[in-house]
Short mmCIF file of C-alpha atoms and ligand atoms in Angstrom, two decimals:
data_model
loop_
_atom_site.label_atom_id
_atom_site.label_comp_id
_atom_site.label_asym_id
_atom_site.label_seq_id
_atom_site.Cartn_x
_atom_site.Cartn_y
_atom_site.Cartn_z
CA MET C 1 -0.20 13.71 -22.33
CA ASP C 2 -3.26 14.75 -23.63
CA ALA C 3 -3.50 18.93 -23.78
CA ARG C 4 -7.06 18.76 -21.90
CA LEU C 5 -5.49 17.05 -19.12
CA GLU C 6 -2.63 18.65 -19.12
CA ALA C 7 -4.33 22.07 -18.56
CA ILE C 8 -6.20 20.61 -15.25
CA ARG C 9 -2.51 18.91 -14.02
CA ASP C 10 -0.62 21.86 -14.17
CA THR C 11 -3.86 23.89 -12.21
CA VAL C 12 -3.45 20.91 -9.89
CA LEU C 13 0.46 21.00 -9.51
CA ALA C 14 0.43 24.55 -8.26
CA ARG C 15 -2.78 24.22 -6.79
CA ASN C 16 0.15 21.58 -3.98
CA PRO C 17 3.13 23.20 -3.83
CA GLY C 18 5.84 21.20 -2.62
CA GLU C 19 3.75 18.06 -2.84
CA ALA C 20 6.62 15.59 -4.49
CA GLU C 21 4.79 11.67 -3.93
CA PHE C 22 0.99 13.48 -5.03
CA HIS C 23 2.83 15.36 -7.97
CA GLN C 24 3.86 12.64 -9.54
CA ALA C 25 1.34 9.97 -7.56
CA VAL C 26 -1.71 12.80 -10.53
CA VAL C 27 0.94 13.07 -13.11
CA GLU C 28 0.82 9.17 -14.01
CA VAL C 29 -2.71 8.59 -13.74
CA PHE C 30 -3.34 11.45 -15.53
CA GLU C 31 -1.01 10.30 -18.44
CA SER C 32 -2.70 7.08 -18.76
CA LEU C 33 -6.57 8.95 -18.85
CA GLY C 34 -6.54 10.38 -22.10
CA PRO C 35 -8.19 7.47 -23.89
CA VAL C 36 -10.55 7.03 -21.58
CA HIS C 37 -11.86 10.99 -21.89
CA ASP C 38 -12.41 10.69 -25.73
CA ARG C 39 -14.98 7.32 -25.39
CA HIS C 40 -16.47 9.35 -22.00
CA PRO C 41 -16.65 13.91 -22.15
CA GLU C 42 -19.11 13.43 -19.73
CA PHE C 43 -16.40 12.87 -16.97
CA LEU C 44 -15.19 16.18 -18.67
CA GLU C 45 -17.47 18.13 -18.18
CA ALA C 46 -18.76 16.86 -14.46
CA ALA C 47 -14.89 17.90 -13.41
CA ILE C 48 -14.68 14.70 -12.77
CA LEU C 49 -10.32 14.53 -11.88
CA GLU C 50 -10.46 18.17 -10.94
CA ARG C 51 -13.26 16.40 -7.99
CA LEU C 52 -10.46 13.69 -7.51
CA CYS C 53 -7.59 15.70 -7.73
CA GLU C 54 -8.96 17.25 -4.45
CA PRO C 55 -9.61 15.30 -1.27
CA GLU C 56 -13.39 15.32 0.94
CA ARG C 57 -11.00 16.52 4.04
CA GLN C 58 -7.56 16.67 5.22
CA ILE C 59 -7.40 16.45 8.93
CA ILE C 60 -3.84 17.72 10.48
CA PHE C 61 -3.66 17.48 13.94
CA ARG C 62 -1.33 17.49 16.72
CA VAL C 63 -0.11 15.10 18.76
CA PRO C 64 1.57 15.16 22.10
CA TRP C 65 2.72 12.45 23.88
CA THR C 66 5.26 12.08 26.59
CA ASP C 67 8.70 9.55 26.54
CA ASP C 68 9.87 7.12 28.75
CA ALA C 69 12.06 9.92 30.68
CA GLY C 70 9.69 12.17 31.18
CA ARG C 71 9.51 14.57 27.80
CA VAL C 72 7.17 15.82 26.22
CA GLN C 73 7.13 15.08 22.77
CA ILE C 74 5.32 16.49 20.18
CA ASN C 75 4.78 14.80 15.98
CA ARG C 76 1.78 15.91 13.70
CA GLY C 77 -0.88 13.39 12.71
CA PHE C 78 -3.13 13.39 9.47
CA ARG C 79 -6.02 11.51 7.75
CA VAL C 80 -6.72 12.47 4.08
CA GLU C 81 -10.35 11.22 3.74
CA PHE C 82 -9.56 11.33 -0.45
CA ASN C 83 -12.94 9.96 -1.89
CA SER C 84 -15.57 8.26 -0.58
CA ALA C 85 -17.67 7.66 -4.01
CA LEU C 86 -17.92 3.46 -3.44
CA GLY C 87 -17.86 3.17 -0.01
CA PRO C 88 -16.00 4.21 3.56
CA TYR C 89 -12.33 5.57 3.32
CA LYS C 90 -10.05 3.09 3.59
CA GLY C 91 -6.69 3.08 3.34
CA GLY C 92 -3.76 2.54 6.69
CA LEU C 93 -1.67 4.85 8.70
CA ARG C 94 1.57 5.50 8.23
CA PHE C 95 4.24 6.23 11.58
CA HIS C 96 7.76 7.15 10.17
CA PRO C 97 9.96 10.54 10.17
CA SER C 98 9.41 11.15 6.39
CA VAL C 99 5.32 11.12 7.01
CA TYR C 100 4.11 14.23 5.31
CA LEU C 101 1.01 15.50 3.70
CA GLY C 102 3.02 14.94 0.42
CA ILE C 103 3.33 10.99 1.05
CA VAL C 104 0.19 10.70 3.04
CA LYS C 105 -1.75 12.55 -0.08
CA PHE C 106 0.26 10.68 -2.87
CA LEU C 107 -1.03 7.08 -0.61
CA GLY C 108 -4.81 8.32 -0.41
CA PHE C 109 -4.94 9.16 -3.96
CA GLU C 110 -2.99 5.94 -5.10
CA GLN C 111 -5.83 4.54 -2.35
CA ILE C 112 -8.72 5.54 -4.42
CA PHE C 113 -8.25 3.37 -7.45
CA LYS C 114 -5.89 0.07 -5.15
CA ASN C 115 -9.60 0.30 -3.84
CA ALA C 116 -11.68 0.18 -7.33
CA LEU C 117 -9.25 -2.47 -8.52
CA THR C 118 -10.35 -4.63 -5.80
CA GLY C 119 -14.28 -5.07 -5.86
CA MET C 120 -15.06 -4.24 -2.24
CA PRO C 121 -17.26 -1.84 -1.56
CA ILE C 122 -14.22 1.03 -0.15
CA GLY C 123 -13.52 4.31 -0.70
CA GLY C 124 -10.02 6.18 -0.64
CA GLY C 125 -8.42 7.43 2.37
CA LYS C 126 -4.72 7.43 4.11
CA GLY C 127 -3.21 8.77 7.10
CA GLY C 128 -0.02 8.49 9.99
CA SER C 129 2.51 10.93 11.75
CA ASP C 130 6.02 11.52 11.03
CA PHE C 131 6.86 9.23 14.32
CA ASP C 132 9.27 6.88 15.26
CA PRO C 133 8.94 4.13 16.65
CA ARG C 134 11.88 2.59 15.94
CA GLY C 135 13.83 2.34 18.96
CA ARG C 136 10.68 2.96 21.68
CA SER C 137 9.17 0.65 24.42
CA ASP C 138 6.38 -0.43 23.44
CA ALA C 139 4.74 2.46 26.84
CA GLU C 140 5.93 5.00 23.95
CA VAL C 141 4.17 3.03 21.51
CA MET C 142 0.89 2.82 23.18
CA ARG C 143 1.50 6.30 25.06
CA PHE C 144 1.52 7.40 21.35
CA CYS C 145 -0.84 5.60 19.86
CA GLN C 146 -3.42 6.61 22.69
CA SER C 147 -2.92 10.54 22.10
CA PHE C 148 -2.77 10.42 17.97
CA MET C 149 -6.81 8.46 18.43
CA THR C 150 -8.26 10.82 21.11
CA GLU C 151 -7.71 13.11 17.82
CA LEU C 152 -8.81 10.35 15.50
CA TYR C 153 -11.12 8.63 16.92
CA ARG C 154 -14.15 11.64 16.20
CA HIS C 155 -13.56 11.64 12.48
CA ILE C 156 -13.49 7.65 11.68
CA GLY C 157 -16.55 4.70 11.87
CA GLU C 158 -17.81 1.80 10.31
CA TYR C 159 -19.66 3.82 7.92
CA THR C 160 -17.68 6.54 7.55
CA ASP C 161 -13.45 6.25 8.15
CA VAL C 162 -11.79 2.94 7.99
CA PRO C 163 -7.38 2.58 9.78
CA ALA C 164 -5.48 0.69 9.11
CA GLY C 165 -2.01 -0.83 9.07
CA ASP C 166 1.16 0.96 6.46
CA ILE C 167 4.75 1.22 7.36
CA GLY C 168 5.76 1.28 11.19
CA VAL C 169 2.47 0.21 12.02
CA GLY C 170 1.04 -3.71 12.85
CA GLY C 171 -1.24 -5.74 14.68
CA ARG C 172 0.88 -3.90 18.24
CA GLU C 173 -0.20 -0.35 16.99
CA ILE C 174 -3.66 -1.06 16.15
CA GLY C 175 -4.46 -2.82 19.50
CA TYR C 176 -3.05 0.50 21.16
CA LEU C 177 -5.38 2.34 18.76
CA PHE C 178 -8.77 0.40 19.01
CA GLY C 179 -8.67 -0.10 22.18
CA GLN C 180 -8.23 3.46 23.39
CA TYR C 181 -10.60 4.07 20.37
CA LYS C 182 -13.33 1.54 22.79
CA ARG C 183 -12.66 3.02 25.25
CA ILE C 184 -13.15 6.91 24.21
CA THR C 185 -16.79 6.37 21.86
CA ASN C 186 -18.05 3.40 24.63
CA ARG C 187 -18.83 1.28 21.73
CA TYR C 188 -16.96 -2.77 20.07
CA GLU C 189 -16.92 -0.78 16.79
CA SER C 190 -14.89 -3.90 15.11
CA GLY C 191 -15.61 -3.13 11.57
CA VAL C 192 -13.89 0.94 12.50
CA LEU C 193 -9.91 -0.15 12.07
CA THR C 194 -8.85 -3.28 9.92
CA GLY C 195 -5.28 -5.58 11.10
CA LYS C 196 -7.17 -6.09 14.79
CA GLY C 197 -6.10 -9.15 16.17
CA ILE C 198 -7.75 -12.62 15.55
CA SER C 199 -8.86 -13.28 18.61
CA TRP C 200 -10.31 -9.60 19.08
CA GLY C 201 -12.03 -9.22 15.22
CA GLY C 202 -9.09 -9.58 12.77
CA SER C 203 -9.39 -11.52 10.26
CA LEU C 204 -7.28 -14.96 8.98
CA VAL C 205 -4.30 -13.76 5.87
CA ARG C 206 -5.07 -10.03 6.85
CA PRO C 207 -1.43 -10.25 7.80
CA GLU C 208 -0.43 -12.26 5.23
CA ALA C 209 -2.33 -10.71 2.92
CA THR C 210 -0.44 -8.17 1.05
CA GLY C 211 2.49 -10.12 0.06
CA PHE C 212 1.00 -13.33 -0.63
CA GLY C 213 -1.65 -11.05 -3.89
CA THR C 214 2.08 -9.51 -4.68
CA VAL C 215 2.98 -12.73 -5.68
CA ILE C 216 -0.46 -14.58 -6.82
CA PHE C 217 -0.30 -10.44 -9.33
CA THR C 218 2.71 -11.78 -10.53
CA GLN C 219 2.39 -15.27 -11.29
CA GLU C 220 -1.05 -14.30 -13.51
CA MET C 221 1.94 -12.22 -15.12
CA LEU C 222 4.12 -14.87 -15.77
CA LYS C 223 0.80 -17.60 -16.99
CA THR C 224 0.55 -14.65 -20.04
CA ARG C 225 4.13 -15.73 -20.69
CA GLY C 226 4.36 -19.35 -20.13
CA SER C 227 5.75 -19.26 -17.30
CA SER C 228 5.69 -19.57 -13.15
CA PHE C 229 7.84 -18.58 -10.52
CA ASP C 230 7.88 -22.10 -10.11
CA GLY C 231 12.25 -22.46 -10.52
CA GLN C 232 12.58 -17.73 -10.98
CA ARG C 233 15.22 -16.54 -8.82
CA VAL C 234 13.77 -13.21 -7.30
CA VAL C 235 15.60 -10.64 -5.20
CA VAL C 236 12.92 -9.00 -3.20
CA SER C 237 13.47 -5.68 -0.14
CA GLY C 238 12.37 -4.35 2.25
CA SER C 239 11.82 -7.30 5.09
CA GLY C 240 8.96 -5.74 7.16
CA ASN C 241 5.29 -7.18 6.76
CA VAL C 242 5.05 -7.20 3.21
CA ALA C 243 8.87 -8.59 2.29
CA ILE C 244 8.24 -11.83 4.36
CA ASN C 245 5.63 -12.32 3.26
CA ALA C 246 6.52 -12.05 -0.77
CA ILE C 247 9.14 -14.43 0.09
CA ALA C 248 7.23 -17.05 2.29
CA LYS C 249 4.59 -17.31 -0.69
CA ALA C 250 7.35 -16.99 -3.63
CA GLN C 251 9.07 -19.81 -2.17
CA SER C 252 6.32 -22.15 -1.23
CA LEU C 253 5.57 -21.74 -5.41
CA GLY C 254 9.13 -22.82 -6.24
CA ALA C 255 10.96 -20.06 -6.46
CA THR C 256 14.62 -19.48 -4.63
CA VAL C 257 14.64 -15.22 -2.84
CA VAL C 258 18.44 -14.47 -2.89
CA ALA C 259 18.00 -11.45 -1.40
CA CYS C 260 15.92 -9.47 0.72
CA SER C 261 17.19 -5.60 2.37
CA ASP C 262 16.36 -3.21 4.85
CA SER C 263 16.81 0.65 5.90
CA SER C 264 21.00 -0.17 7.11
CA GLY C 265 21.80 -3.15 3.46
CA TYR C 266 20.85 -5.99 2.08
CA VAL C 267 21.54 -9.09 2.59
CA VAL C 268 23.08 -12.55 -0.33
CA ASP C 269 21.25 -15.90 0.23
CA GLU C 270 21.76 -18.36 -1.97
CA ALA C 271 19.95 -21.16 -1.52
CA GLY C 272 16.90 -18.79 -0.58
CA ILE C 273 16.08 -17.23 2.90
CA ASP C 274 14.87 -18.77 5.79
CA VAL C 275 11.51 -17.03 6.29
CA ALA C 276 11.54 -18.65 9.78
CA LEU C 277 14.11 -17.16 10.90
CA LEU C 278 13.95 -14.36 9.09
CA ARG C 279 10.24 -14.12 11.23
CA GLU C 280 12.36 -14.28 14.17
CA VAL C 281 14.71 -11.93 13.89
CA LYS C 282 12.27 -9.35 12.99
CA GLU C 283 8.74 -10.33 13.81
CA VAL C 284 9.86 -11.52 17.46
CA GLU C 285 12.82 -9.37 17.72
CA ARG C 286 12.11 -6.31 16.08
CA GLY C 287 15.83 -6.92 15.03
CA ARG C 288 18.50 -5.85 11.82
CA LEU C 289 19.20 -8.02 8.72
CA LYS C 290 22.64 -7.90 10.28
CA ASP C 291 21.42 -9.52 12.48
CA TYR C 292 19.95 -12.35 10.81
CA ALA C 293 23.05 -13.09 8.60
CA GLU C 294 24.94 -13.48 11.40
CA ARG C 295 22.06 -15.85 12.72
CA ARG C 296 21.92 -17.07 9.15
CA GLY C 297 25.66 -17.83 8.98
CA GLY C 298 27.37 -18.17 5.21
CA VAL C 299 25.47 -14.91 4.10
CA SER C 300 26.62 -11.86 2.42
CA TYR C 301 25.69 -8.75 4.50
CA VAL C 302 26.27 -5.79 2.01
CA ASP C 303 26.17 -2.85 4.21
CA GLY C 304 24.60 0.04 2.79
CA GLY C 305 24.31 -0.07 -1.25
CA SER C 306 21.06 -1.27 -3.07
CA VAL C 307 19.82 -4.66 -3.02
CA TRP C 308 19.32 -4.02 -6.39
CA ASP C 309 22.78 -4.70 -7.92
CA VAL C 310 22.03 -8.52 -7.03
CA ASP C 311 20.80 -9.88 -10.85
CA ALA C 312 16.92 -11.77 -10.72
CA THR C 313 14.59 -13.57 -13.01
CA VAL C 314 11.59 -11.51 -10.67
CA ALA C 315 12.06 -8.18 -9.05
CA LEU C 316 9.34 -7.58 -5.88
CA PRO C 317 10.62 -3.88 -4.49
CA CYS C 318 8.33 -4.23 -1.17
CA ALA C 319 10.54 -1.32 0.70
CA THR C 320 9.28 2.31 0.32
CA GLN C 321 8.71 4.90 -2.26
CA ASN C 322 11.10 5.78 -5.12
CA GLU C 323 13.59 2.93 -4.32
CA LEU C 324 13.65 2.01 -7.22
CA ASP C 325 15.75 3.94 -9.62
CA GLY C 326 15.99 4.43 -14.10
CA ASP C 327 19.05 2.88 -13.34
CA ALA C 328 19.25 0.39 -10.83
CA ALA C 329 16.19 -0.74 -13.16
CA ALA C 330 18.12 -0.79 -16.43
CA ARG C 331 20.71 -3.27 -14.24
CA LEU C 332 18.78 -5.45 -13.36
CA VAL C 333 17.89 -6.08 -17.37
CA ARG C 334 20.62 -6.34 -17.96
CA GLY C 335 20.77 -8.88 -15.70
CA GLY C 336 17.95 -10.55 -17.11
CA LEU C 337 14.82 -8.92 -15.79
CA LEU C 338 11.47 -10.89 -16.63
CA ALA C 339 9.07 -9.28 -14.32
CA VAL C 340 8.63 -6.65 -12.06
CA GLY C 341 5.58 -6.88 -8.94
CA GLU C 342 5.14 -3.76 -6.98
CA GLY C 343 4.69 -5.44 -3.32
CA ALA C 344 4.73 -1.28 -1.99
CA ASN C 345 3.18 1.96 -2.68
CA MET C 346 5.13 3.11 -5.70
CA PRO C 347 8.55 2.42 -5.00
CA SER C 348 9.49 2.21 -9.29
CA THR C 349 10.31 5.76 -10.10
CA ARG C 350 9.52 6.84 -13.40
CA ASP C 351 12.65 6.78 -15.10
CA ALA C 352 12.42 2.28 -13.62
CA VAL C 353 8.86 2.37 -14.90
CA ALA C 354 10.13 3.57 -18.54
CA VAL C 355 12.87 1.27 -19.27
CA PHE C 356 10.71 -1.62 -17.81
CA GLN C 357 7.77 -0.82 -19.95
CA ASP C 358 10.84 -0.15 -22.83
CA ALA C 359 12.77 -3.50 -22.48
CA GLY C 360 9.50 -5.52 -22.44
CA VAL C 361 9.84 -7.23 -18.61
CA LEU C 362 6.41 -8.23 -16.75
CA PHE C 363 5.35 -4.53 -14.47
CA GLY C 364 2.40 -4.82 -11.97
CA PRO C 365 1.96 -1.57 -10.23
CA GLY C 366 2.01 -1.68 -6.65
CA LYS C 367 -1.83 -0.19 -7.17
CA ALA C 368 -2.66 -2.94 -8.95
CA ALA C 369 0.21 -5.76 -7.24
CA ASN C 370 -0.06 -4.80 -3.35
CA ALA C 371 -3.95 -4.49 -3.62
CA GLY C 372 -4.26 -7.74 -2.17
CA GLY C 373 -4.11 -6.52 1.66
CA VAL C 374 -6.43 -3.55 1.47
CA ALA C 375 -8.72 -6.29 0.07
CA THR C 376 -8.62 -8.03 3.02
CA SER C 377 -8.98 -6.04 5.01
CA ALA C 378 -12.60 -5.41 3.13
CA LEU C 379 -12.57 -9.13 3.85
CA GLU C 380 -12.26 -8.53 7.17
CA MET C 381 -14.54 -5.88 7.37
CA GLN C 382 -17.76 -7.74 5.80
CA GLN C 383 -16.98 -10.62 8.68
CA ASN C 384 -17.36 -7.79 11.27
CA ALA C 385 -20.57 -7.21 9.92
CA SER C 386 -21.69 -10.53 9.89
CA ARG C 387 -20.19 -11.12 13.05
CA ASP C 388 -18.78 -14.43 11.83
CA SER C 389 -14.88 -15.44 10.97
CA TRP C 390 -13.28 -17.58 8.15
CA SER C 391 -11.13 -19.68 8.13
CA PHE C 392 -7.73 -19.24 6.83
CA GLU C 393 -8.85 -21.85 3.55
CA HIS C 394 -11.95 -19.85 3.23
CA THR C 395 -9.70 -15.97 2.91
CA GLU C 396 -7.14 -16.64 1.24
CA GLU C 397 -9.43 -18.38 -2.31
CA ARG C 398 -11.36 -15.43 -1.55
CA LEU C 399 -7.82 -12.85 -1.81
CA THR C 400 -6.99 -15.39 -4.77
CA GLU C 401 -9.82 -15.08 -6.69
CA ILE C 402 -9.72 -11.40 -6.48
CA MET C 403 -6.63 -10.98 -7.52
CA VAL C 404 -6.62 -13.05 -10.20
CA GLY C 405 -10.34 -10.53 -10.54
CA ILE C 406 -7.09 -7.86 -10.87
CA HIS C 407 -5.12 -9.36 -12.93
CA HIS C 408 -8.49 -10.02 -14.99
CA ARG C 409 -9.70 -6.39 -15.75
CA CYS C 410 -6.42 -4.81 -16.05
CA ALA C 411 -4.46 -7.18 -18.14
CA SER C 412 -8.49 -6.49 -20.47
CA THR C 413 -8.33 -2.84 -19.59
CA ALA C 414 -5.01 -2.85 -21.52
CA ASP C 415 -6.64 -4.43 -23.89
CA GLU C 416 -9.70 -2.41 -25.11
CA TYR C 417 -7.27 1.08 -25.12
CA GLY C 418 -4.83 -0.87 -27.31
CA GLN C 419 -2.24 -1.59 -25.32
CA PRO C 420 -1.85 -5.78 -24.62
CA GLY C 421 0.47 -6.08 -21.69
CA ASN C 422 1.19 -2.71 -20.41
CA TYR C 423 -0.07 -3.09 -16.67
CA VAL C 424 0.24 0.70 -15.73
CA LEU C 425 -2.33 1.99 -17.96
CA GLY C 426 -5.10 -1.01 -17.66
CA ALA C 427 -4.70 -0.42 -13.24
CA ASN C 428 -5.28 3.70 -13.71
CA ILE C 429 -8.24 3.01 -16.52
CA GLY C 430 -9.03 0.63 -14.30
CA GLY C 431 -9.74 1.38 -11.25
CA PHE C 432 -10.60 5.65 -12.76
CA VAL C 433 -13.84 4.01 -14.39
CA LYS C 434 -15.55 2.83 -11.67
CA VAL C 435 -14.52 6.00 -9.71
CA ALA C 436 -15.59 8.28 -12.44
CA ASP C 437 -19.20 6.23 -12.45
CA ALA C 438 -19.81 6.53 -8.92
CA MET C 439 -18.78 10.16 -8.50
CA LEU C 440 -21.26 10.66 -11.45
CA ALA C 441 -24.73 8.90 -10.55
CA GLN C 442 -24.44 10.38 -7.40
CA GLY C 443 -24.00 14.10 -8.33
CA LEU C 444 -21.83 17.07 -7.96
CA ILE C 445 -20.58 16.92 -5.09
N1 LIG G 501 -2.21 0.10 3.62
C1 LIG G 501 -2.00 -0.69 2.74
C2 LIG G 501 -2.06 -0.35 1.32
O1 LIG G 501 -1.28 0.83 1.31
C3 LIG G 501 -3.13 -1.00 3.16
C4 LIG G 501 -4.88 -0.33 4.02
C5 LIG G 501 -5.72 -1.17 4.65
O2 LIG G 501 -5.44 -2.37 4.25
O3 LIG G 501 -6.90 -0.04 4.82
O4 LIG G 501 -2.82 -1.08 0.72
#
């Protein structure tokens, strides 16, 4: 790493002890940025990097609620408003027991660059709670969401900060959060949250957008090698919203998705995952992949283990951070891997990324490859601002244009900096320069 950036990195790491995932995200970005600072010494003079690594505002709050048995439960809520150089803070809320400040900061930090790459006017933020929705009734989830919003409402707004979903937060949770915001503020402020239901201000394609976008980005990478999804053998990790829609899109382009996973195990379905059944089990029944395997029949379900033991030509990690390590990456490479498109945020460890890049595998990092979700959130904000709602076709066309644009920006930036095909470098520099220019223009704030 560039020596000037090393000193800044060490200070950032020391100022934020115990936040391993945030450290990982910062180090990965810093490793790309040396050449930018050779060209732009003004970024160093204005301490852009030091400012970028310090969130503009961090909110941590108590979330008290009662469960169905009448017992009091206490969770911790977070919203990290990281950077507003390009627009209102924008990013999802994650409800998962692993959530703590270090996870929210890594996600918020990634979101700054991702949102910049979309070309839409959105800053970076992220939030969530250590609340575990798994096994909770609808009524418990509603009471939790209402309590969460009773604190959060004072910090957000269509021009201030616009949350959305992430792991554990989907249409049901956004509905309860929006209802409580409306009730407290007495405003039908559609643009305060995205991922809303289609009849009350949501956008068509938003539910599909992250998974679809990941496949569109990966398809653009494959095209640079004269290839496409047609005929590829694909493995997807996860079986939530991102994974299901990535599977659907990849199969619509002629690929066979032979495996996917949940936190208990994975299924191998050589005929190709039955998306309609998977949606039924996961989205309607909120069931487990084991249930899919039983209902589908003729497929193997592996309890525990790693889905990355299944050979693939294209891997789409769509579960969670650090789910794919160096050993798994090496195994996939030996099995004939051509491309990786990250549907989740930072699913590949730093070792895994190095293995892919050394082996010449096309590697699309999450902040580029999974930007379709937040980009379509920005399209939802646009529709809300103009009190309009667009057709599926038009919205999907916009999403496709945006993903192709992101691919182009990453690829051309990598070329410009003498590292053709390095999408990590292209995404980090492409996102950073846009934010840094805006920060310079807006003065020392
Ligand atoms: N949570 C998603 C992401 O990681 C979407 C955020 C949004 O739509 O604001 O980008």
